[in-house]
Coordinates of C-alpha atoms and ligand atoms in Angstrom, one line a residue:
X616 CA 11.4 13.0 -10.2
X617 CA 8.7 12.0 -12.2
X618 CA 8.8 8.8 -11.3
X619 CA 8.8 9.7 -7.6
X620 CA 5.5 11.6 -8.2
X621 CA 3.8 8.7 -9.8
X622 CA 4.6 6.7 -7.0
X623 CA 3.5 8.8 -4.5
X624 CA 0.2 9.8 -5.9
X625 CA -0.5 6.2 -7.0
X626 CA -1.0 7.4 -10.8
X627 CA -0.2 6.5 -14.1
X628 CA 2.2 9.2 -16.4
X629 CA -1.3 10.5 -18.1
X630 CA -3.2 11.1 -14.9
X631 CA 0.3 12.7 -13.2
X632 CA 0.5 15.3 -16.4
X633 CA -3.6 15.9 -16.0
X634 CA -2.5 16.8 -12.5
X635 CA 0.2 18.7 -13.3
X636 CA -1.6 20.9 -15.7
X637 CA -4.4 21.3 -13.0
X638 CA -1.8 22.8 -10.7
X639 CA -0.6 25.0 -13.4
X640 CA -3.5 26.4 -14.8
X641 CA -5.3 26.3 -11.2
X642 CA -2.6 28.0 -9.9
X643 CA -2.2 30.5 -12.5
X644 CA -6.5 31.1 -12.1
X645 CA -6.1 31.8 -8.8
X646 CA -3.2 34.5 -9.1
X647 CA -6.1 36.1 -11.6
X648 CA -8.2 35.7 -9.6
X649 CA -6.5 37.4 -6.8
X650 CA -5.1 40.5 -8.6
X651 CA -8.7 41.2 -9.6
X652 CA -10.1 41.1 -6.2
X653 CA -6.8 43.2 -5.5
X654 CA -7.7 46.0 -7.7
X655 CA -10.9 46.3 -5.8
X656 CA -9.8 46.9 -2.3
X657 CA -8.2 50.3 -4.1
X658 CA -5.0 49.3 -1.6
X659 CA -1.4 50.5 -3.4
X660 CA 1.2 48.2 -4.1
X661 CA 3.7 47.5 -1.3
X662 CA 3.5 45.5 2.1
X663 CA 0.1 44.9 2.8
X664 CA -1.2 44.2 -0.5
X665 CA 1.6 41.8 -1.0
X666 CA -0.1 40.8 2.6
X667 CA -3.3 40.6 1.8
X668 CA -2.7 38.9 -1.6
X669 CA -0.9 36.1 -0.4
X670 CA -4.0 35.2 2.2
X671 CA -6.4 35.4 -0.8
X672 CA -4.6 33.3 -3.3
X673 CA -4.4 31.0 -0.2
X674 CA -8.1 31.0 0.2
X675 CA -9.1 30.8 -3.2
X676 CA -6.6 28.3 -4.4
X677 CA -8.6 25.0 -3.1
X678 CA -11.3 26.0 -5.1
X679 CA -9.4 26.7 -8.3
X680 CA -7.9 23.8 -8.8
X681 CA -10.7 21.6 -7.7
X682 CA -12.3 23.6 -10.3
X683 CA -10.0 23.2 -13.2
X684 CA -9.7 19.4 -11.8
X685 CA -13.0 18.2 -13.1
X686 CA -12.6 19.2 -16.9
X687 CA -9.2 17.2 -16.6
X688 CA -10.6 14.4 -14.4
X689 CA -8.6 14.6 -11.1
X690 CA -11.2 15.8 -9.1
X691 CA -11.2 12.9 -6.7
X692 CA -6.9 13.3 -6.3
X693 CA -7.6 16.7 -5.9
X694 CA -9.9 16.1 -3.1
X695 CA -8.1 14.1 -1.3
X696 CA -4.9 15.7 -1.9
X697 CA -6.2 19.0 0.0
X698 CA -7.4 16.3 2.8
X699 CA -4.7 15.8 3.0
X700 CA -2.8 19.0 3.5
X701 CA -5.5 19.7 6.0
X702 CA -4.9 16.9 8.3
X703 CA -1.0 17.6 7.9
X704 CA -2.3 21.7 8.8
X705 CA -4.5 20.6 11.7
X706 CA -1.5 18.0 12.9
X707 CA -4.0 15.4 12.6
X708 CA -2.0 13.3 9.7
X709 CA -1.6 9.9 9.6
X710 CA 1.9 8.7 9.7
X711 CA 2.5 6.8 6.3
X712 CA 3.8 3.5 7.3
X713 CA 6.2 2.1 4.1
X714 CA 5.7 -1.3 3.3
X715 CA 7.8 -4.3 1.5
X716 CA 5.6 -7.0 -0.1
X717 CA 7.1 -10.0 -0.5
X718 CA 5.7 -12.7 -3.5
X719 CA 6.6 -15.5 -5.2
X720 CA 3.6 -16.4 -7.2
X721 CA 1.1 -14.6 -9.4
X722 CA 0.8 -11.9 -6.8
X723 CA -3.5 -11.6 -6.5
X724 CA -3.1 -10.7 -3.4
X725 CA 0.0 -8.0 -3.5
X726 CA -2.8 -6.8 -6.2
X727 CA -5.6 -6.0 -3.8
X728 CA -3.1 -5.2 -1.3
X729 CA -2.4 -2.1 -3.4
X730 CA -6.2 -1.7 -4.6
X731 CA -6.5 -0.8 -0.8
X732 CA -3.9 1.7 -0.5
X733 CA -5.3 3.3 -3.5
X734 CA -8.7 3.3 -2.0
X735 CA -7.9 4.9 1.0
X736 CA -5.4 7.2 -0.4
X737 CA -8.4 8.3 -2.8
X738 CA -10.1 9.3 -0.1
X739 CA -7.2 11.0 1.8
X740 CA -6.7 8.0 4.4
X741 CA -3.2 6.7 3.7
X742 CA -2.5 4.4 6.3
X743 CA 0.4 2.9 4.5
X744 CA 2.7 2.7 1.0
X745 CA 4.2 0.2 -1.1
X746 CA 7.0 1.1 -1.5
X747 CA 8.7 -2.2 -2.4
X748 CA 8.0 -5.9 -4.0
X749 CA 10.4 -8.5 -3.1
X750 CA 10.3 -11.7 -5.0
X751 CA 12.7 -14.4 -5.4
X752 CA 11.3 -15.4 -8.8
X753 CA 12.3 -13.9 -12.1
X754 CA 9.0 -14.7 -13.5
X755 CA 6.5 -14.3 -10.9
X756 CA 3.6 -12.4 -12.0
X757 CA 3.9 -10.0 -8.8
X758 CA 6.7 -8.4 -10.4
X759 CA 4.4 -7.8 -13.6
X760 CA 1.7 -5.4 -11.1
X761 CA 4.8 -3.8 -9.6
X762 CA 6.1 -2.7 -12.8
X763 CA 2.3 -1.5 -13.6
X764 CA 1.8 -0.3 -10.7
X765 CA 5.2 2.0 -10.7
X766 CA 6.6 0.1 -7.5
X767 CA 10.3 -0.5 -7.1
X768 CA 11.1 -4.5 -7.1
X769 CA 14.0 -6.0 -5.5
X770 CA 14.9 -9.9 -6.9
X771 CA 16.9 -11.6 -4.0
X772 CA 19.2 -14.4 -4.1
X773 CA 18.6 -17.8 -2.1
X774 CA 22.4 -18.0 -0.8
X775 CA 22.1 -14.4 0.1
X776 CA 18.9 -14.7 1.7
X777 CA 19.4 -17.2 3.4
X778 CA 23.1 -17.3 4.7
X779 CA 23.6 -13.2 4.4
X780 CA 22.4 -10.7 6.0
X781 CA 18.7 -11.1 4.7
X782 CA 18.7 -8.2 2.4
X783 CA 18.0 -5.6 5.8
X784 CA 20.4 -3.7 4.2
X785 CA 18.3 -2.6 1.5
X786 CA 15.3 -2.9 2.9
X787 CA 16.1 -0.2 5.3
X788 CA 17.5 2.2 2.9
X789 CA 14.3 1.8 0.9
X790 CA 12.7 3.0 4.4
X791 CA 10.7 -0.3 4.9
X792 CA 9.2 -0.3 7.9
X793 CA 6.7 -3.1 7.2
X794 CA 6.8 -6.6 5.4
X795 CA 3.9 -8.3 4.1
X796 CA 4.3 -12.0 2.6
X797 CA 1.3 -12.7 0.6
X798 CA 2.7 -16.0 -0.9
X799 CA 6.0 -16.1 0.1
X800 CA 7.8 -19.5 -0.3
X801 CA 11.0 -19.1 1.4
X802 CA 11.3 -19.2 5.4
X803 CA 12.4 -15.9 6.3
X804 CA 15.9 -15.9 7.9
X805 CA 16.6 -14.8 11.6
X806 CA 18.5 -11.6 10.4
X807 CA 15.4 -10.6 9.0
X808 CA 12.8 -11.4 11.9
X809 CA 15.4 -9.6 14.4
X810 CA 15.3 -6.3 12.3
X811 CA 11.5 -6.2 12.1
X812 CA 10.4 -7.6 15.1
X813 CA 6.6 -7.6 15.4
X814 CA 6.8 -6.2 11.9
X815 CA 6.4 -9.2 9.5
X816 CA 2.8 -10.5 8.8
X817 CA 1.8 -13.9 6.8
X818 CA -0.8 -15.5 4.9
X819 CA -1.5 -18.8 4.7
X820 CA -3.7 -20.6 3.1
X821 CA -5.3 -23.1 6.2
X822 CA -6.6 -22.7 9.6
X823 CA -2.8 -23.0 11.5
X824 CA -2.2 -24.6 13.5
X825 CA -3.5 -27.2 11.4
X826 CA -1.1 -27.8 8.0
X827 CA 1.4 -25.7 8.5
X828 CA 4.9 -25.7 7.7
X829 CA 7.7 -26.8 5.6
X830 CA 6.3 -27.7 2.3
X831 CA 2.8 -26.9 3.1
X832 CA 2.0 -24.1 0.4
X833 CA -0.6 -23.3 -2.0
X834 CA -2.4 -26.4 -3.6
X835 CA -0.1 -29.0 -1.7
X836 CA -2.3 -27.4 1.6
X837 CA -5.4 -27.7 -0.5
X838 CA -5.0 -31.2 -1.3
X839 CA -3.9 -32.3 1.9
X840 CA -7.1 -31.0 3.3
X841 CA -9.5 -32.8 0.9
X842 CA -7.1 -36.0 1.4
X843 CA -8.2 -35.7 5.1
X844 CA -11.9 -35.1 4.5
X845 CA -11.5 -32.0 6.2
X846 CA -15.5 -30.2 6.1
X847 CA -13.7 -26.9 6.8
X848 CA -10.7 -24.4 6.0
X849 CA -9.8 -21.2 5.5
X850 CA -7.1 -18.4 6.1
X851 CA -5.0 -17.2 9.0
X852 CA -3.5 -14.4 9.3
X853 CA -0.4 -14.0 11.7
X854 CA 2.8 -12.3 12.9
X855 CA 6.2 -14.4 11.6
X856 CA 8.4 -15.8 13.9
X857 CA 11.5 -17.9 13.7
X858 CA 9.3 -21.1 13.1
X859 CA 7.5 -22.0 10.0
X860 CA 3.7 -20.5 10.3
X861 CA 3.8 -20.2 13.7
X862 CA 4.0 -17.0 15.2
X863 CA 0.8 -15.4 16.7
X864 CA -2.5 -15.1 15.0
X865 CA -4.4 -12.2 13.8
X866 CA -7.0 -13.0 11.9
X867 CA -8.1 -16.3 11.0
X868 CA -12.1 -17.2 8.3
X869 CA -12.9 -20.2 7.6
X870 CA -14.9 -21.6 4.5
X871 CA -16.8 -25.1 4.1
X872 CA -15.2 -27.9 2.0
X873 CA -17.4 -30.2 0.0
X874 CA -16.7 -33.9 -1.4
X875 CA -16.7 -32.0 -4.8
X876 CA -13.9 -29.6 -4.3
X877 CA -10.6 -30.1 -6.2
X878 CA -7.4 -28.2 -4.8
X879 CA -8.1 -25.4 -7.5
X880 CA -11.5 -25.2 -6.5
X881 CA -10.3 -24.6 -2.9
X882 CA -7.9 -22.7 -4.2
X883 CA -10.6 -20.1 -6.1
X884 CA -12.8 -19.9 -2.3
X885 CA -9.9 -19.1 -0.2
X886 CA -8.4 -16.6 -2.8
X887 CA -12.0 -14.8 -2.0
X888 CA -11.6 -15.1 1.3
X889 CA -8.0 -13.5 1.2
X890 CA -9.3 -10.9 -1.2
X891 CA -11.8 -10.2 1.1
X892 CA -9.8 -10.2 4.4
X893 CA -6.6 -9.7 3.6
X894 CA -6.1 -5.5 2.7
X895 CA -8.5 -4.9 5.5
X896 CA -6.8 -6.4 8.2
X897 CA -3.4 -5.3 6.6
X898 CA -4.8 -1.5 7.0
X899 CA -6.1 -2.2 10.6
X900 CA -2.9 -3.6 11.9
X901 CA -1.4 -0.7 10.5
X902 CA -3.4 1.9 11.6
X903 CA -3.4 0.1 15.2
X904 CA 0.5 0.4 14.7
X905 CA 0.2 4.2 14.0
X906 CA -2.1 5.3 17.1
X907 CA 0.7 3.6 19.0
Ligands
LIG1462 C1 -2.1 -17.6 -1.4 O1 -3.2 -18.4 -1.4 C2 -1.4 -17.6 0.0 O2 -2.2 -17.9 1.0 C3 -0.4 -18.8 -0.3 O3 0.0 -18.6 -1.6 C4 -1.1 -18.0 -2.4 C5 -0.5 -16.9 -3.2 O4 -1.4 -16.4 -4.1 N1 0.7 -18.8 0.6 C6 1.2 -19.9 1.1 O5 0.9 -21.0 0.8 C7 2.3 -19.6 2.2 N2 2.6 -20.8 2.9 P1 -1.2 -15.0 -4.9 O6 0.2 -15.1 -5.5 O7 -2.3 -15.0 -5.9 O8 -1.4 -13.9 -3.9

């Protein structure tokens, strides 16, 4: 259960029991609270103070635990937690879209992937969750930020992958509804494309259509981009289809290449650029998705 709660609220096990106490003793304030403003109405005990009770310890609850929230810290959770249950009140809540990210590298991006979902769940604008990193590497750092993170991984299996069902079994009894592959090496399978049509965005490291495709990942696009004396690259953004980066494009930056750059140096200016780009147009595309 605890888990559960760090995962929804995006917090560590300290911040989750600072927040715990806050609803306790905010909780217990504001049933104080209440009895004493009770006492001075002069009404008896029965129906309508139980009545009017209830409707004061709902009104003065918001402002006891955002009260108690800032000796402990969680005043920011606190305020975007009762955004929250205001938008849900005035039916203006956001569905919360639950997404896969799938990694097979060090994960930077997955990283500010998540930074965004924290940001805008900070300030009680969820748009979407992680709820899942898939990676097909033991070792790849991605599954280090899940673990610190408190987000469920799933490790798949090439055979599986490729000539099973594509893992749609679990993904939809996780309740993935969205998959993200932010350095993905494998081609995703069929199975998987038909069960999330639409629903499967890519990043890749070049302006495609220009090297694109089998093989072309990471530094081997890098260097085959300074080996063409190519003046400028970048990032696209774009939907998956049954072809290797082909499937339409979202979002596409570019950035200059000089007669100096290396394939790390590349490397370093697009990983800004997919820093920079990357959770943003992951949120829009979402939200887009939502209003729908
Ligand atoms: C990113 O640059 C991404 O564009 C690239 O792998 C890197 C992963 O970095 N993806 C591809 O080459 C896919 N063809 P990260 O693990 O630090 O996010």
């Amino acid at each position: 259960m605890f888990k559960k709660l760090k995962q929804r609220w995006h917090v560590n096990a300290l911040n989750l029991v600072l927040i715990l106490f806050t609803f306790a003793i905010g909780g217990s304030l504001c049933g104080m609270a209440g009895r004493k403003l009770m006492a001075f109405t002069g009404i008896d005990q029965g129906f309508w103070w139980v009545f009017i009770y209830i409707i004061l310890v709902c009104l003065l609850w918001p402002f006891c635990v955002l009260m108690i929230s800032i000796p402990f810290g969680q005043y920011s959770f606190f305020i975007a937690y009762l955004k929250k249950i205001q938008a849900r009140m005035s039916g203006k809540r956001n569905k919360i879209i639950r997404v896969a990210i799938f990694a097979s590298g060090a994960g930077s991006n997955a990283q500010k992937i998540i930074e965004q979902m924290y940001l805008s769940a900070k300030k009680g604008e969820e748009v979407f969750r992680v709820d899942l990193i898939v990676s097909n590497k033991p070792d790849a750092g991605v599954l280090s930020i899940a673990a610190k993170n408190n987000i469920d991984t799933l490790l798949i299996d090439k055979e599986r992958f490729f000539r099973g069902d594509g893992y749609v079994a679990e993904l939809k009894k996780a309740g993935i509804q969205f998959i993200i592959l932010a350095g993905f090496l494998w081609k995703v399978p069929v199975s998987l494309i038909r069960a999330f049509p639409n629903k499967i965005v890519n990043i890749h490291p070049a302006l495609l259509p220009k090297y694109g495709g089998k093989g072309m990942y990471g530094d081997k696009v890098h260097a085959a981009i300074i080996a063409a004396g190519e003046k400028e690259s970048g990032i696209t953004i774009h939907y998956v289809d049954e072809l290797y980066d082909h499937g339409n494009i979202i979002f596409q930056a570019t950035c200059s290449v000089s007669e100096n750059d290396t394939p790390e140096t590349l490397a370093q200016k697009i990983h800004l650029l997919e820093h920079k780009h990357f959770p943003e147009v992951i949120e829009d595309l979402l939200k887009m998705q939502n209003s729908r």
